[in-house]
XYZ file of C-alpha atoms in Angstrom:
365
model
C 101.322 111.648 80.421
C 101.561 108.956 83.105
C 102.812 105.591 81.741
C 100.121 102.910 81.669
C 102.127 100.510 83.858
C 102.344 103.151 86.586
C 98.558 103.608 86.477
C 98.101 99.839 86.610
C 100.408 99.646 89.611
C 98.418 102.263 91.520
C 95.130 100.450 90.863
C 96.666 97.099 91.799
C 98.040 98.565 95.011
C 94.647 100.048 95.868
C 93.009 96.629 95.712
C 95.572 95.181 98.106
C 95.238 98.123 100.479
C 91.495 97.396 100.769
C 92.115 93.673 101.257
C 94.932 94.181 103.776
C 92.721 96.439 105.910
C 90.210 93.623 106.269
C 92.808 90.935 106.974
C 94.347 93.128 109.663
C 90.928 93.621 111.271
C 90.396 89.857 111.504
C 93.875 89.420 113.006
C 93.309 92.169 115.561
C 90.158 90.510 116.881
C 91.168 86.827 116.931
C 94.981 86.999 116.745
C 94.710 84.222 114.146
C 96.219 84.538 110.640
C 93.124 84.009 108.508
C 94.116 82.042 105.401
C 90.481 81.909 104.271
C 90.396 85.666 103.796
C 91.101 85.406 100.062
C 87.818 83.529 99.630
C 85.929 86.624 100.787
C 87.533 88.391 97.825
C 86.302 85.594 95.547
C 82.786 86.051 96.950
C 82.983 89.689 95.865
C 84.195 88.622 92.426
C 81.314 86.226 91.876
C 78.719 88.589 93.310
C 79.765 91.107 90.669
C 79.953 88.414 87.977
C 76.461 87.066 88.643
C 74.812 90.485 88.942
C 76.543 91.610 85.743
C 75.736 88.550 83.609
C 72.252 87.761 84.931
C 70.905 91.076 86.223
C 72.910 93.514 84.073
C 74.147 95.498 87.064
C 77.565 97.096 86.755
C 80.293 95.965 89.188
C 80.025 99.404 90.810
C 76.399 98.757 91.772
C 77.248 95.157 92.633
C 80.045 96.276 94.973
C 77.507 97.306 97.619
C 75.863 93.878 97.450
C 79.298 92.251 97.476
C 80.161 94.170 100.651
C 77.099 92.742 102.405
C 77.447 89.167 101.083
C 81.174 88.848 101.817
C 80.721 90.583 105.168
C 77.969 88.109 106.059
C 80.195 85.173 105.086
C 82.973 86.529 107.289
C 80.603 86.873 110.248
C 79.363 83.308 109.737
C 82.941 82.038 109.723
C 83.762 83.898 112.929
C 80.558 83.061 114.810
C 80.198 79.523 113.488
C 83.797 78.283 113.501
C 86.524 80.441 115.010
C 84.687 81.715 118.099
C 83.472 78.262 119.233
C 86.960 76.813 118.681
C 88.606 79.684 120.557
C 86.125 79.378 123.448
C 87.112 75.711 123.801
C 90.755 76.657 124.181
C 91.882 75.478 120.752
C 95.601 76.283 120.219
C 96.564 79.050 117.849
C 98.163 76.662 115.347
C 94.976 74.583 115.192
C 92.910 77.728 114.611
C 95.228 78.732 111.801
C 94.927 75.280 110.215
C 91.146 75.594 110.586
C 91.215 78.712 108.410
C 93.096 76.659 105.779
C 90.293 74.116 105.910
C 87.642 76.797 105.577
C 89.412 78.183 102.520
C 89.470 74.765 100.865
C 85.789 74.396 101.707
C 85.056 77.773 100.126
C 86.853 76.738 96.921
C 84.689 73.622 96.796
C 81.554 75.718 97.216
C 82.696 78.029 94.427
C 83.187 74.979 92.194
C 79.657 73.729 92.878
C 78.247 77.214 92.405
C 79.959 77.705 89.038
C 78.818 74.233 87.910
C 75.288 75.381 88.639
C 75.777 78.618 86.671
C 77.088 76.629 83.695
C 74.299 74.069 83.678
C 71.389 76.353 84.603
C 72.292 79.575 82.754
C 74.791 78.277 80.146
C 77.505 80.605 81.393
C 80.473 78.802 79.859
C 83.006 81.233 81.346
C 81.706 80.881 84.909
C 84.831 79.147 86.224
C 87.263 81.621 84.671
C 86.044 84.915 83.239
C 87.662 87.948 81.686
C 87.387 91.406 83.245
C 83.774 92.536 83.213
C 82.417 95.318 80.982
C 80.362 98.200 82.308
C 83.097 100.607 83.335
C 82.836 104.256 82.314
C 85.433 106.482 80.720
C 86.580 109.711 82.357
C 88.669 111.978 80.115
C 90.158 108.963 78.398
C 90.849 107.123 81.655
C 89.039 103.955 82.735
C 86.666 104.719 85.588
C 88.098 102.228 88.089
C 91.444 104.016 87.886
C 89.756 106.971 89.586
C 87.072 105.207 91.620
C 89.276 102.619 93.375
C 91.716 105.144 94.955
C 88.792 107.450 95.870
C 86.957 104.553 97.552
C 90.130 103.624 99.453
C 90.611 107.222 100.607
C 86.976 107.536 101.740
C 87.051 104.241 103.659
C 90.352 105.186 105.320
C 88.892 108.550 106.348
C 85.690 106.930 107.636
C 87.683 104.413 109.699
C 89.807 107.226 111.136
C 86.674 109.108 112.167
C 85.112 105.895 113.509
C 88.143 105.097 115.701
C 88.738 108.615 116.973
C 85.356 110.383 117.044
C 82.753 107.778 117.998
C 82.034 105.804 121.155
C 81.826 102.597 119.164
C 85.278 103.239 117.710
C 86.705 103.769 121.195
C 84.961 100.556 122.313
C 86.460 98.758 119.326
C 89.962 99.928 120.171
C 89.501 98.967 123.815
C 88.180 95.517 122.841
C 91.190 94.891 120.630
C 93.847 96.191 123.027
C 92.527 94.728 126.303
C 89.398 92.547 126.008
C 89.125 91.644 129.756
C 89.293 95.298 130.799
C 86.809 96.247 128.067
C 84.338 93.685 129.442
C 84.777 95.104 132.946
C 83.921 98.529 131.559
C 80.661 97.146 130.157
C 81.665 96.909 126.511
C 80.062 94.073 124.552
C 83.330 92.737 123.142
C 81.720 89.959 121.114
C 79.437 92.417 119.346
C 82.448 94.576 118.530
C 84.249 91.543 117.092
C 81.238 90.618 114.947
C 81.099 94.141 113.519
C 84.848 94.017 112.881
C 84.489 90.783 110.898
C 81.548 92.236 108.988
C 83.697 95.196 107.965
C 86.675 92.945 107.187
C 84.670 90.674 104.904
C 82.951 93.690 103.390
C 86.242 95.303 102.413
C 87.295 92.050 100.715
C 83.986 91.790 98.851
C 84.181 95.419 97.753
C 87.743 94.960 96.519
C 86.714 91.774 94.698
C 83.844 93.507 92.898
C 86.088 96.366 91.731
C 88.799 93.835 90.789
C 86.494 92.374 88.127
C 86.636 95.660 86.205
C 90.398 95.450 85.949
C 91.526 91.820 85.833
C 90.142 88.338 85.069
C 88.647 86.262 87.869
C 87.968 82.652 88.770
C 87.123 80.287 91.585
C 90.612 80.438 93.120
C 91.483 84.059 92.375
C 91.076 85.269 95.960
C 93.009 82.327 97.407
C 95.822 82.956 94.924
C 96.101 86.547 96.177
C 96.552 85.575 99.834
C 100.368 85.840 99.630
C 100.218 89.485 98.590
C 97.451 90.252 101.099
C 99.485 88.799 103.973
C 102.641 90.540 102.761
C 100.725 93.842 102.742
C 99.370 93.353 106.233
C 102.714 92.217 107.689
C 104.585 95.060 106.006
C 102.068 97.487 107.500
C 102.802 96.187 110.993
C 100.046 93.516 111.178
C 98.247 95.349 113.992
C 97.599 98.675 112.309
C 94.731 99.369 109.930
C 96.423 102.414 108.484
C 99.740 100.576 108.257
C 97.915 97.918 106.239
C 96.798 100.610 103.784
C 100.405 101.700 103.285
C 101.562 98.088 103.060
C 98.939 97.234 100.450
C 99.856 100.211 98.310
C 103.572 99.394 98.508
C 103.219 95.647 97.889
C 100.617 95.889 95.122
C 102.217 98.776 93.279
C 105.777 97.524 93.612
C 104.866 93.968 92.551
C 103.366 95.301 89.360
C 106.163 97.785 88.736
C 108.987 95.373 89.549
C 107.489 92.563 87.461
C 107.033 94.910 84.514
C 110.507 96.338 85.018
C 112.182 92.936 85.219
C 110.322 91.797 82.115
C 110.904 94.867 79.958
C 114.017 96.243 81.640
C 114.644 99.230 83.886
C 117.059 100.930 81.500
C 120.352 102.452 82.619
C 118.621 104.992 84.840
C 116.456 102.366 86.551
C 119.373 99.994 87.117
C 121.343 102.907 88.528
C 118.482 103.693 90.907
C 118.439 100.054 92.057
C 122.155 100.303 92.834
C 121.580 103.575 94.681
C 118.702 102.041 96.674
C 120.907 99.082 97.634
C 123.570 101.516 98.852
C 121.036 103.518 100.897
C 119.629 100.398 102.555
C 123.160 99.126 103.170
C 124.197 102.384 104.847
C 121.092 102.225 107.038
C 121.802 98.630 108.058
C 125.439 99.454 108.833
C 124.194 101.688 111.640
C 122.757 98.641 113.372
C 124.994 97.137 116.012
C 124.265 93.553 115.048
C 126.194 91.165 112.841
C 123.241 90.051 110.663
C 122.269 93.495 109.325
C 125.912 94.368 108.749
C 126.450 91.207 106.704
C 123.383 92.081 104.606
C 124.721 95.641 104.245
C 128.008 94.283 102.925
C 126.175 92.065 100.412
C 124.055 95.017 99.234
C 127.187 97.153 98.887
C 128.907 94.510 96.766
C 125.757 94.107 94.651
C 125.539 97.865 94.045
C 129.218 98.052 93.130
C 128.838 95.084 90.780
C 125.886 96.694 88.971
C 127.678 100.015 88.589
C 130.945 98.459 87.349
C 129.163 96.181 84.879
C 127.107 99.049 83.448
C 130.228 101.212 83.154
C 132.128 98.492 81.295
C 129.317 97.574 78.924
C 128.169 94.315 80.673
C 129.114 92.404 77.501
C 129.075 89.027 79.237
C 126.941 89.690 82.306
C 123.423 88.269 82.077
C 122.173 89.683 85.390
C 122.970 93.362 84.886
C 122.112 93.147 81.194
C 118.721 91.768 82.245
C 118.185 94.628 84.697
C 118.824 97.134 81.913
C 117.179 95.416 78.931
C 114.755 93.026 80.644
C 114.622 89.305 81.375
C 111.590 88.756 79.143
C 108.419 86.768 79.894
C 110.339 84.224 81.984
C 109.951 86.615 84.938
C 106.171 86.154 85.184
C 106.240 82.757 86.998
C 108.273 84.388 89.775
C 105.827 87.280 90.262
C 104.450 85.855 93.522
C 107.903 85.902 95.074
C 108.395 89.611 94.464
C 106.024 90.889 97.202
C 107.601 88.492 99.707
C 111.078 89.700 98.780
C 109.969 93.321 99.107
C 108.373 92.547 102.464
C 111.518 90.848 103.808
C 113.812 93.678 102.698
C 111.463 96.307 104.142
C 111.150 94.468 107.463
C 114.940 94.262 107.717
C 114.991 98.043 107.625
C 111.754 98.553 109.604
C 111.216 95.491 111.847
C 107.898 96.870 113.160
C 106.572 97.574 109.670
C 105.758 100.781 107.866
C 103.603 101.939 110.768
C 106.779 102.438 112.813
C 107.927 105.272 110.554
C 107.930 108.485 112.547
C 107.571 111.646 110.533
C 108.587 113.839 113.445
C 111.209 113.457 116.106
C 109.688 112.682 119.478
C 110.183 115.357 122.126
C 112.641 114.422 124.834
């Protein structure tokens, strides 16, 4: 029997894998960190919410509509704001700030929209709603637990086939890697970028619709998730769609697992594994011929030794190790947002190019 918190972690990680794929697509095309991307997720949330409460469609059926609506919003943002600014030579920092502004604008629109739902349809929970009903049960397991990973696997497979087996996929790769050369070869780069933003927004909308089956939602839910989405994309390498999938799974799942573990405690075995992991990372960093990694390796080694010694002696007065074993309680929850960033930083110290740089086979010399 798989523990419920492990199942929850897998589902949570699946959502972030879908979102990180889309964010990475927008970065590949414009080279601008898109801080408005979380609002596309919120569009998916509210598409599912409205269709469920007013039209009695399940979030599964609404996810297709959410894909189109959020994808359309992403295209409008690219065509109406980012592309004109980029064509006028706007600096990268200004473009990034522009995405901040768009996100704030989206939140305002969501506020107006939910005011309308409350006044017109008497939906008192429009601004903050619980997870939506309508999910099915499969052998005692909630449907989204199965559907979300299957959807992620299918989309990943379809993108792989698109990039490697179709002319449009080759054109997309060429447009991303070398736009001037792609134009010389007759590729309509702008059309490729528009399709990329459609897919990126669509993935966010789809993830948002499925999210409503699992967790509560509100007008700022997507914006509040932007830290984890960026951490997932950066951990995946920032320029790799498939790296983003791995990054999303690692960030989402580990955030849930680590938060639960810190709250309830890892037990002696879990605390021992943390010490062992610190030793492994420290040994890896010691192989680097730079001072910084070696200093971090020494700190990790001391931390591991401290945990082991305290556990062996009964940690009668040590709050830190006692908390690792027995839990720090609910006080951990406010720090949940910092966990994915910490995981990302530690992982990037070991793999500076992200998870995509992991090579399963040795290259032939």
